[in-house]
């Protein structure tokens, strides 16, 4: 009886391991149709991931932290922990270099988004607010840590599935779908929080936590159904090796590589490339302008401007419908005229959004929020796509994974440092009685003016340094390697 049970467990274990290997290591696209299906699955998974990011950030996480008596400045710094978490990528460069495929890493790290669901159940615990705050910070940071670790692999995976000539079109359509899903979910979540705000806000947090959990499952399943157009170890005929043959090839590779390039050497090599330096400088300017003010705007809307959750989400939903309409058009313009040219105008729109926030006070909060939301939608219809597109245009294919890792890690750390500086400025200004021409002003207004100024520098840098750079066309991505 015991032997029979042991054999059944052994058979089940082997079957499970075989299924994992088949799904995550052996699923190769065999046709253009397989590539298309993989892009569709990525769109579904990314829509879920972006929704999770919004429901576990911005207004919602600010509401949760405010409920646990965390200050505005600390809320901004905590929500910027995702940028600090990105620094972990740089210590894993040599590990990433050894990976032949990225699908398993992408799905494994995506699974840890479940921690963002658990965060919303923390207020139910019978402990003090200080302990709740610590738990929120720890779990939020661990979740962001895994998400950031998987980000470069995710970016390289989808880049390998999309031909360079279609990137603007695909990414804009993908983002349009994601925006619709995100805005719908946020509107629903905002209505939930408003409904339970007066009676029992804890119930609202629990419902949002359950929604996030469902989205995590959708995210992981969709990513698991993708096929990765990359081969690991191959034989003389070009066929992929698995099992003992793959392990033997791996051991042989280790014996051939006597010296492993250090992380410092990889960073040095990256910065010796002119195009990498330009992409890094642009990313740094953008991150500085965004993180000096944006992490503190959510709590500003809730606490100082006293805007209702439902109003914020309703305007966001309408503005995002507009974003869905213009995003494909901007993507096609980028494919025709270049990523940099369209990104320049998108970043200027983002700067105007920050300037609008700088002029927003309780007396004009409603109309200014409407204006700012439409400017924000105009900007975000292309900012993320444009920055990523420039990186794909500027980075050599054989170095893309490593350079994306370095860029993400360093700019992420910079974003966290900038958010700390912004938090300290906010704390300092909140202790002062600020006024301009006899009218009282809020510290967040000052931060947004700084953010606008820096965004203008980003626009000028694109015009004079990015648009003048020649782009090498990549003919490898979006093809079946069989």
Short mmCIF file of C-alpha atoms in Angstrom, two decimals:
data_model
loop_
_atom_site.label_atom_id
_atom_site.label_comp_id
_atom_site.label_asym_id
_atom_site.label_seq_id
_atom_site.Cartn_x
_atom_site.Cartn_y
_atom_site.Cartn_z
CA UNK A 1 0.00 0.00 0.00
CA UNK A 2 2.77 2.41 0.96
CA UNK A 3 4.81 1.44 -2.12
CA UNK A 4 1.75 1.97 -4.34
CA UNK A 5 1.16 5.42 -2.84
CA UNK A 6 4.84 6.27 -3.25
CA UNK A 7 4.77 5.19 -6.91
CA UNK A 8 1.65 7.27 -7.55
CA UNK A 9 3.29 10.33 -6.02
CA UNK A 10 6.41 9.68 -8.10
CA UNK A 11 4.36 9.34 -11.31
CA UNK A 12 2.38 12.49 -10.50
CA UNK A 13 5.62 14.36 -9.79
CA UNK A 14 7.13 13.28 -13.11
CA UNK A 15 3.95 14.20 -14.97
CA UNK A 16 3.81 17.63 -13.34
CA UNK A 17 7.49 18.28 -14.08
CA UNK A 18 7.00 17.17 -17.71
CA UNK A 19 4.05 19.55 -18.09
CA UNK A 20 6.04 22.44 -16.63
CA UNK A 21 8.93 21.72 -18.99
CA UNK A 22 6.58 21.44 -21.99
CA UNK A 23 4.75 24.71 -21.20
CA UNK A 24 7.64 26.89 -20.06
CA UNK A 25 10.69 25.51 -21.90
CA UNK A 26 9.53 23.63 -25.01
CA UNK A 27 6.66 25.74 -26.40
CA UNK A 28 8.09 27.14 -29.64
CA UNK A 29 6.05 29.10 -32.22
CA UNK A 30 5.92 27.12 -35.45
CA UNK A 31 4.19 29.70 -37.62
CA UNK A 32 3.25 33.36 -37.86
CA UNK A 33 -0.14 32.37 -36.46
CA UNK A 34 1.57 31.11 -33.28
CA UNK A 35 3.39 34.44 -32.99
CA UNK A 36 0.09 36.27 -33.38
CA UNK A 37 -1.59 34.13 -30.70
CA UNK A 38 1.34 34.79 -28.36
CA UNK A 39 0.98 38.54 -28.89
CA UNK A 40 -2.75 38.26 -28.12
CA UNK A 41 -1.99 36.34 -24.91
CA UNK A 42 0.58 38.95 -23.93
CA UNK A 43 -2.03 41.66 -24.48
CA UNK A 44 -4.41 39.83 -22.10
CA UNK A 45 -1.69 39.24 -19.52
CA UNK A 46 -0.38 42.79 -19.74
CA UNK A 47 -3.91 44.22 -19.38
CA UNK A 48 -4.28 42.24 -16.15
CA UNK A 49 -0.81 43.30 -14.97
CA UNK A 50 -1.47 47.00 -15.62
CA UNK A 51 -4.80 46.77 -13.82
CA UNK A 52 -3.09 45.17 -10.83
CA UNK A 53 -0.50 47.96 -10.87
CA UNK A 54 -3.21 50.63 -10.77
CA UNK A 55 -5.31 48.90 -8.10
CA UNK A 56 -2.21 48.45 -5.94
CA UNK A 57 -0.89 51.97 -6.50
CA UNK A 58 -1.93 55.59 -6.86
CA UNK A 59 -5.25 56.55 -5.31
CA UNK A 60 -6.08 53.08 -3.97
CA UNK A 61 -2.84 52.36 -2.14
CA UNK A 62 -2.89 55.97 -0.89
CA UNK A 63 -6.38 55.36 0.54
CA UNK A 64 -5.20 52.15 2.21
CA UNK A 65 -2.14 53.81 3.71
CA UNK A 66 -4.08 56.86 4.86
CA UNK A 67 -6.49 54.47 6.59
CA UNK A 68 -3.46 53.04 8.43
CA UNK A 69 -2.37 56.59 9.46
CA UNK A 70 0.65 56.90 7.12
CA UNK A 71 1.59 60.52 6.27
CA UNK A 72 1.38 62.04 2.77
CA UNK A 73 5.17 62.30 2.38
CA UNK A 74 5.70 58.70 3.47
CA UNK A 75 2.94 57.50 1.12
CA UNK A 76 4.79 59.07 -1.81
CA UNK A 77 8.08 57.48 -0.79
CA UNK A 78 6.51 54.04 -0.18
CA UNK A 79 4.76 54.02 -3.56
CA UNK A 80 8.16 54.76 -5.11
CA UNK A 81 9.58 51.53 -3.66
CA UNK A 82 9.03 49.92 -7.06
CA UNK A 83 11.86 52.12 -8.33
CA UNK A 84 14.17 51.03 -5.53
CA UNK A 85 13.19 47.41 -6.21
CA UNK A 86 14.41 47.86 -9.79
CA UNK A 87 17.96 48.17 -8.45
CA UNK A 88 17.89 44.43 -7.69
CA UNK A 89 18.02 43.75 -11.44
CA UNK A 90 21.58 44.95 -11.69
CA UNK A 91 22.81 42.27 -9.28
CA UNK A 92 21.22 39.57 -11.44
CA UNK A 93 22.85 40.51 -14.73
CA UNK A 94 25.12 37.46 -14.83
CA UNK A 95 22.14 35.24 -14.01
CA UNK A 96 20.12 36.80 -16.84
CA UNK A 97 23.02 36.26 -19.24
CA UNK A 98 22.94 32.52 -18.55
CA UNK A 99 19.24 32.22 -19.33
CA UNK A 100 18.46 30.92 -22.80
CA UNK A 101 14.73 31.49 -22.38
CA UNK A 102 12.77 33.97 -20.29
CA UNK A 103 9.22 32.62 -20.21
CA UNK A 104 9.50 30.70 -16.92
CA UNK A 105 11.13 33.68 -15.16
CA UNK A 106 8.42 36.00 -16.49
CA UNK A 107 5.60 33.75 -15.23
CA UNK A 108 7.26 32.99 -11.88
CA UNK A 109 7.83 36.64 -11.04
CA UNK A 110 4.29 37.52 -12.23
CA UNK A 111 2.90 35.06 -9.67
CA UNK A 112 4.23 37.29 -6.87
CA UNK A 113 1.75 39.99 -7.80
CA UNK A 114 -0.49 38.02 -5.45
CA UNK A 115 1.21 39.91 -2.61
CA UNK A 116 -0.59 43.06 -3.76
CA UNK A 117 -3.87 41.25 -3.12
CA UNK A 118 -2.84 40.27 0.40
CA UNK A 119 -1.99 43.90 1.25
CA UNK A 120 -5.68 44.83 1.17
CA UNK A 121 -6.46 42.28 3.88
CA UNK A 122 -3.87 43.68 6.32
CA UNK A 123 -6.30 46.27 7.86
CA UNK A 124 -8.37 43.31 9.08
CA UNK A 125 -5.56 42.20 11.40
CA UNK A 126 -5.98 42.96 15.11
CA UNK A 127 -2.68 44.86 15.40
CA UNK A 128 -1.65 48.50 15.72
CA UNK A 129 -1.42 50.91 12.79
CA UNK A 130 2.36 50.98 13.08
CA UNK A 131 2.58 47.21 12.62
CA UNK A 132 0.08 47.34 9.76
CA UNK A 133 2.20 50.01 8.06
CA UNK A 134 5.31 47.83 8.38
CA UNK A 135 3.51 44.82 6.89
CA UNK A 136 2.19 46.91 4.00
CA UNK A 137 5.65 48.29 3.23
CA UNK A 138 7.37 44.89 3.45
CA UNK A 139 4.84 43.04 1.28
CA UNK A 140 4.56 45.91 -1.19
CA UNK A 141 8.35 46.01 -1.56
CA UNK A 142 8.71 42.22 -1.97
CA UNK A 143 5.96 42.20 -4.60
CA UNK A 144 7.60 45.08 -6.48
CA UNK A 145 10.97 43.34 -6.15
CA UNK A 146 9.78 40.29 -8.08
CA UNK A 147 7.88 42.39 -10.60
CA UNK A 148 11.00 44.45 -11.32
CA UNK A 149 13.18 41.34 -11.59
CA UNK A 150 10.86 40.01 -14.28
CA UNK A 151 10.49 43.31 -16.16
CA UNK A 152 13.57 43.15 -18.48
CA UNK A 153 12.79 39.54 -19.36
CA UNK A 154 9.18 40.47 -20.10
CA UNK A 155 10.27 43.36 -22.30
CA UNK A 156 12.74 41.23 -24.24
CA UNK A 157 10.19 38.43 -24.62
CA UNK A 158 7.53 40.64 -26.20
CA UNK A 159 10.15 42.49 -28.28
CA UNK A 160 11.17 39.14 -29.82
CA UNK A 161 7.53 38.52 -30.82
CA UNK A 162 6.95 41.87 -32.59
CA UNK A 163 8.67 42.88 -35.87
CA UNK A 164 10.27 46.32 -35.63
CA UNK A 165 8.07 47.65 -38.45
CA UNK A 166 4.92 46.88 -36.41
CA UNK A 167 6.01 47.98 -32.95
CA UNK A 168 4.21 51.31 -32.91
CA UNK A 169 0.98 49.77 -34.16
CA UNK A 170 1.06 46.70 -31.87
CA UNK A 171 2.08 48.47 -28.66
CA UNK A 172 -0.48 51.24 -29.16
CA UNK A 173 -3.29 48.73 -29.76
CA UNK A 174 -2.13 46.64 -26.79
CA UNK A 175 -2.06 49.70 -24.56
CA UNK A 176 -5.50 50.81 -25.79
CA UNK A 177 -7.00 47.47 -24.76
CA UNK A 178 -5.14 47.58 -21.44
CA UNK A 179 -6.33 51.15 -20.80
CA UNK A 180 -9.96 50.16 -21.35
CA UNK A 181 -9.64 47.24 -18.93
CA UNK A 182 -7.74 49.33 -16.38
CA UNK A 183 -10.11 52.31 -16.50
CA UNK A 184 -13.18 50.05 -16.21
CA UNK A 185 -11.70 48.24 -13.21
CA UNK A 186 -10.65 51.52 -11.57
CA UNK A 187 -14.09 53.03 -12.05
CA UNK A 188 -15.64 49.96 -10.42
CA UNK A 189 -13.11 50.03 -7.58
CA UNK A 190 -13.66 53.76 -7.02
CA UNK A 191 -17.42 53.23 -6.77
CA UNK A 192 -16.79 50.39 -4.30
CA UNK A 193 -14.62 52.57 -2.05
CA UNK A 194 -17.08 55.47 -2.18
CA UNK A 195 -19.98 53.15 -1.34
CA UNK A 196 -18.24 51.69 1.69
CA UNK A 197 -16.35 54.86 2.72
CA UNK A 198 -18.94 56.04 5.25
CA UNK A 199 -20.07 52.70 6.63
CA UNK A 200 -17.27 50.14 6.42
CA UNK A 201 -14.22 50.97 4.30
CA UNK A 202 -12.63 47.64 5.27
CA UNK A 203 -15.21 45.79 3.16
CA UNK A 204 -14.20 47.90 0.17
CA UNK A 205 -10.54 46.98 0.69
CA UNK A 206 -11.41 43.26 0.87
CA UNK A 207 -13.37 43.41 -2.40
CA UNK A 208 -10.50 45.18 -4.17
CA UNK A 209 -8.09 42.57 -2.78
CA UNK A 210 -10.23 39.78 -4.27
CA UNK A 211 -10.35 41.56 -7.65
CA UNK A 212 -6.56 41.80 -7.65
CA UNK A 213 -6.28 38.08 -6.84
CA UNK A 214 -8.45 37.15 -9.85
CA UNK A 215 -6.35 39.41 -12.09
CA UNK A 216 -3.14 37.72 -10.88
CA UNK A 217 -4.52 34.35 -12.02
CA UNK A 218 -5.48 35.80 -15.42
CA UNK A 219 -2.03 37.37 -15.77
CA UNK A 220 -0.09 34.17 -15.04
CA UNK A 221 -2.33 31.93 -17.19
CA UNK A 222 -2.14 34.29 -20.20
CA UNK A 223 1.65 34.56 -19.99
CA UNK A 224 1.93 30.78 -19.64
CA UNK A 225 0.04 30.30 -22.92
CA UNK A 226 2.60 32.35 -24.87
CA UNK A 227 5.20 30.69 -27.07
CA UNK A 228 8.75 31.99 -27.00
CA UNK A 229 10.65 32.22 -30.33
CA UNK A 230 14.02 31.47 -28.77
CA UNK A 231 16.04 28.26 -28.78
CA UNK A 232 18.16 27.13 -25.86
CA UNK A 233 20.90 24.58 -26.64
CA UNK A 234 20.85 23.12 -30.15
CA UNK A 235 22.53 20.22 -31.97
CA UNK A 236 24.32 20.28 -35.31
CA UNK A 237 20.98 20.20 -37.14
CA UNK A 238 19.71 23.26 -35.27
CA UNK A 239 17.15 21.31 -33.24
CA UNK A 240 16.62 22.24 -29.61
CA UNK A 241 18.03 20.01 -26.89
CA UNK A 242 16.25 19.12 -23.66
CA UNK A 243 16.82 16.95 -20.58
CA UNK A 244 20.18 15.23 -20.23
CA UNK A 245 21.40 16.49 -23.61
CA UNK A 246 20.68 20.09 -22.63
CA UNK A 247 22.44 19.65 -19.28
CA UNK A 248 25.44 18.16 -21.06
CA UNK A 249 25.56 21.12 -23.47
CA UNK A 250 25.29 23.49 -20.52
CA UNK A 251 28.21 21.83 -18.73
CA UNK A 252 30.27 22.02 -21.92
CA UNK A 253 29.46 25.73 -22.23
CA UNK A 254 30.59 26.32 -18.64
CA UNK A 255 33.90 24.61 -19.34
CA UNK A 256 34.44 26.76 -22.42
CA UNK A 257 33.73 30.07 -20.63
CA UNK A 258 36.68 30.46 -18.29
CA UNK A 259 36.01 34.11 -17.53
CA UNK A 260 32.67 35.63 -16.68
CA UNK A 261 32.28 39.34 -17.31
CA UNK A 262 31.55 41.20 -14.09
CA UNK A 263 28.56 43.44 -13.51
CA UNK A 264 30.87 46.46 -13.43
CA UNK A 265 32.31 45.48 -16.81
CA UNK A 266 28.84 45.10 -18.31
CA UNK A 267 27.87 48.56 -17.03
CA UNK A 268 31.13 50.01 -18.36
CA UNK A 269 30.57 48.45 -21.79
CA UNK A 270 27.02 49.79 -21.88
CA UNK A 271 28.06 53.37 -21.10
CA UNK A 272 30.80 53.22 -23.70
CA UNK A 273 28.06 52.93 -26.33
CA UNK A 274 26.85 56.35 -27.48
CA UNK A 275 23.28 55.23 -28.14
CA UNK A 276 22.96 53.62 -24.71
CA UNK A 277 24.18 56.83 -23.08
CA UNK A 278 21.58 58.87 -24.94
CA UNK A 279 18.76 56.49 -24.00
CA UNK A 280 19.92 56.53 -20.38
CA UNK A 281 20.12 60.33 -20.19
CA UNK A 282 16.63 60.67 -21.65
CA UNK A 283 15.25 58.10 -19.20
CA UNK A 284 16.98 59.87 -16.30
CA UNK A 285 15.53 63.28 -17.17
CA UNK A 286 12.06 61.78 -17.56
CA UNK A 287 12.28 59.85 -14.27
CA UNK A 288 13.50 62.92 -12.38
CA UNK A 289 10.67 65.09 -13.69
CA UNK A 290 8.04 62.46 -12.90
CA UNK A 291 9.17 61.27 -9.47
CA UNK A 292 9.85 64.69 -8.00
CA UNK A 293 6.11 65.32 -7.88
CA UNK A 294 3.88 62.50 -9.19
CA UNK A 295 4.13 60.13 -6.17
CA UNK A 296 2.54 62.82 -3.99
CA UNK A 297 -0.34 63.78 -6.28
CA UNK A 298 -2.65 60.89 -5.34
CA UNK A 299 -2.69 61.78 -1.64
CA UNK A 300 -3.01 65.46 -2.61
CA UNK A 301 -6.21 64.69 -4.55
CA UNK A 302 -7.68 62.67 -1.67
CA UNK A 303 -6.63 64.70 1.37
CA UNK A 304 -6.20 68.34 0.32
CA UNK A 305 -8.46 68.58 -2.75
CA UNK A 306 -11.03 66.17 -1.23
CA UNK A 307 -12.07 64.75 -4.60
CA UNK A 308 -14.49 61.78 -4.40
CA UNK A 309 -13.11 58.42 -5.55
CA UNK A 310 -16.01 57.93 -7.99
CA UNK A 311 -15.41 61.34 -9.60
CA UNK A 312 -11.68 60.64 -10.01
CA UNK A 313 -12.34 57.24 -11.58
CA UNK A 314 -15.24 58.44 -13.76
CA UNK A 315 -13.19 61.25 -15.29
CA UNK A 316 -10.30 58.83 -15.65
CA UNK A 317 -12.57 56.38 -17.47
CA UNK A 318 -13.80 59.02 -19.92
CA UNK A 319 -10.30 60.39 -20.49
CA UNK A 320 -9.02 56.88 -21.08
CA UNK A 321 -11.65 56.30 -23.77
CA UNK A 322 -10.09 59.29 -25.48
CA UNK A 323 -6.66 57.73 -24.91
CA UNK A 324 -7.86 54.50 -26.52
CA UNK A 325 -8.99 56.50 -29.56
CA UNK A 326 -5.71 58.37 -30.11
CA UNK A 327 -3.18 55.68 -29.12
CA UNK A 328 -3.34 53.64 -32.37
CA UNK A 329 -3.08 56.85 -34.39
CA UNK A 330 0.05 57.88 -32.47
CA UNK A 331 1.48 54.39 -32.93
CA UNK A 332 1.04 54.56 -36.70
CA UNK A 333 2.63 58.02 -36.73
CA UNK A 334 5.59 56.61 -34.80
CA UNK A 335 6.02 53.77 -37.31
CA UNK A 336 5.99 56.36 -40.09
CA UNK A 337 8.00 59.25 -38.64
CA UNK A 338 9.96 57.64 -35.79
CA UNK A 339 9.47 57.03 -32.08
CA UNK A 340 11.41 60.12 -30.97
CA UNK A 341 9.35 62.65 -32.89
CA UNK A 342 6.03 61.49 -31.42
CA UNK A 343 7.52 60.98 -27.94
CA UNK A 344 8.64 64.61 -27.91
CA UNK A 345 5.05 65.84 -28.09
CA UNK A 346 3.80 63.19 -25.65
CA UNK A 347 6.32 64.29 -22.99
CA UNK A 348 5.32 67.90 -23.51
CA UNK A 349 1.70 66.90 -22.86
CA UNK A 350 2.85 65.15 -19.68
CA UNK A 351 4.60 68.34 -18.63
CA UNK A 352 1.40 70.31 -19.21
CA UNK A 353 -0.44 67.80 -17.04
CA UNK A 354 1.99 68.49 -14.20
CA UNK A 355 1.59 72.23 -14.76
CA UNK A 356 -2.19 71.83 -14.55
CA UNK A 357 -1.78 70.06 -11.20
CA UNK A 358 0.42 72.95 -10.07
CA UNK A 359 -2.52 75.34 -10.58
CA UNK A 360 -5.09 73.05 -8.95
CA UNK A 361 -6.52 74.11 -5.57
CA UNK A 362 -9.73 73.10 -3.74
CA UNK A 363 -11.64 75.99 -5.33
CA UNK A 364 -11.01 74.82 -8.91
CA UNK A 365 -10.27 71.14 -8.29
CA UNK A 366 -13.12 69.70 -10.38
CA UNK A 367 -12.54 71.52 -13.74
CA UNK A 368 -8.73 71.38 -13.38
CA UNK A 369 -8.86 67.66 -12.68
CA UNK A 370 -10.86 67.17 -15.89
CA UNK A 371 -8.31 69.19 -17.90
CA UNK A 372 -5.37 67.43 -16.28
CA UNK A 373 -6.87 64.00 -16.92
CA UNK A 374 -7.19 64.62 -20.65
CA UNK A 375 -3.65 65.97 -20.85
CA UNK A 376 -2.47 62.92 -18.91
CA UNK A 377 -4.30 60.57 -21.28
CA UNK A 378 -2.76 62.32 -24.27
CA UNK A 379 0.70 61.87 -22.78
CA UNK A 380 0.36 58.30 -21.55
CA UNK A 381 -1.07 57.21 -24.89
CA UNK A 382 2.53 57.19 -26.07
CA UNK A 383 5.12 58.03 -23.35
CA UNK A 384 5.68 54.43 -22.28
CA UNK A 385 5.58 53.13 -25.84
CA UNK A 386 7.95 55.85 -27.06
CA UNK A 387 10.58 55.40 -24.36
CA UNK A 388 10.57 51.62 -24.83
CA UNK A 389 10.62 52.00 -28.61
CA UNK A 390 13.67 54.26 -28.50
CA UNK A 391 15.44 51.73 -26.29
CA UNK A 392 14.67 48.92 -28.74
CA UNK A 393 15.87 51.11 -31.62
CA UNK A 394 19.09 52.10 -29.84
CA UNK A 395 20.09 48.82 -28.15
CA UNK A 396 21.96 46.09 -30.01
CA UNK A 397 19.85 42.86 -30.15
CA UNK A 398 22.59 40.71 -28.61
CA UNK A 399 22.92 43.15 -25.67
CA UNK A 400 19.27 44.15 -25.37
CA UNK A 401 18.37 42.07 -22.29
CA UNK A 402 21.45 43.23 -20.35
CA UNK A 403 21.09 46.88 -21.35
CA UNK A 404 17.38 46.92 -20.52
CA UNK A 405 18.30 45.52 -17.10
CA UNK A 406 20.99 48.14 -16.48
CA UNK A 407 18.76 50.99 -17.65
CA UNK A 408 15.78 49.83 -15.61
CA UNK A 409 17.85 49.27 -12.46
CA UNK A 410 19.75 52.57 -12.52
CA UNK A 411 16.81 54.74 -13.56
CA UNK A 412 14.62 52.96 -11.00
CA UNK A 413 17.08 53.69 -8.21
CA UNK A 414 17.27 57.27 -9.41
CA UNK A 415 13.48 57.52 -9.28
CA UNK A 416 13.45 56.34 -5.67
CA UNK A 417 16.16 58.82 -4.66
CA UNK A 418 14.28 61.62 -6.41
CA UNK A 419 11.05 60.64 -4.62
CA UNK A 420 12.87 60.82 -1.26
CA UNK A 421 14.13 64.29 -2.19
CA UNK A 422 10.60 65.24 -3.18
CA UNK A 423 9.26 63.84 0.10
CA UNK A 424 11.77 65.87 2.10
CA UNK A 425 10.89 69.01 0.14
CA UNK A 426 7.20 68.29 0.78
CA UNK A 427 7.81 67.84 4.53
CA UNK A 428 9.80 71.08 4.65
CA UNK A 429 7.22 73.09 2.69
CA UNK A 430 4.34 71.70 4.78
CA UNK A 431 5.99 73.22 7.85
CA UNK A 432 5.92 76.66 6.20
CA UNK A 433 3.05 79.05 5.57
CA UNK A 434 3.34 79.33 1.78
CA UNK A 435 1.65 82.10 -0.17
CA UNK A 436 1.96 83.78 -3.57
CA UNK A 437 0.45 87.21 -4.34
CA UNK A 438 -1.55 86.92 -1.14
CA UNK A 439 -2.98 83.48 -1.95
CA UNK A 440 -2.05 80.34 -0.01
CA UNK A 441 -0.38 77.60 -2.02
CA UNK A 442 0.15 73.92 -1.31
CA UNK A 443 3.60 72.25 -1.32
CA UNK A 444 2.44 69.82 -4.04
CA UNK A 445 1.93 72.79 -6.36
CA UNK A 446 5.59 73.74 -5.98
CA UNK A 447 6.71 70.17 -6.71
CA UNK A 448 4.61 70.02 -9.88
CA UNK A 449 6.14 73.26 -11.18
CA UNK A 450 9.56 71.66 -10.75
CA UNK A 451 8.33 68.54 -12.55
CA UNK A 452 7.02 70.60 -15.48
CA UNK A 453 10.35 72.42 -15.86
CA UNK A 454 12.28 69.15 -16.00
CA UNK A 455 9.86 67.69 -18.59
CA UNK A 456 10.60 70.67 -20.83
CA UNK A 457 14.30 69.73 -20.64
CA UNK A 458 13.36 66.17 -21.70
CA UNK A 459 11.55 67.54 -24.76
CA UNK A 460 14.55 69.67 -25.73
CA UNK A 461 16.93 66.72 -25.26
CA UNK A 462 14.87 64.61 -27.66
CA UNK A 463 14.82 67.38 -30.25
CA UNK A 464 18.57 68.05 -30.24
CA UNK A 465 20.11 64.68 -29.27
CA UNK A 466 17.68 61.80 -29.92
CA UNK A 467 16.05 62.76 -33.21
CA UNK A 468 19.48 63.38 -34.74
CA UNK A 469 20.64 59.79 -34.02
CA UNK A 470 20.51 57.20 -36.82
CA UNK A 471 18.40 54.09 -36.04
CA UNK A 472 19.52 50.63 -37.19
CA UNK A 473 16.63 48.48 -38.45
CA UNK A 474 16.27 45.12 -36.68
CA UNK A 475 15.16 42.33 -39.05
CA UNK A 476 15.35 39.49 -36.51
CA UNK A 477 12.45 40.13 -34.13
CA UNK A 478 9.00 38.75 -34.94
CA UNK A 479 10.38 35.75 -36.82
CA UNK A 480 10.19 32.03 -36.11
CA UNK A 481 13.61 30.62 -35.32
CA UNK A 482 13.01 27.13 -36.72
#
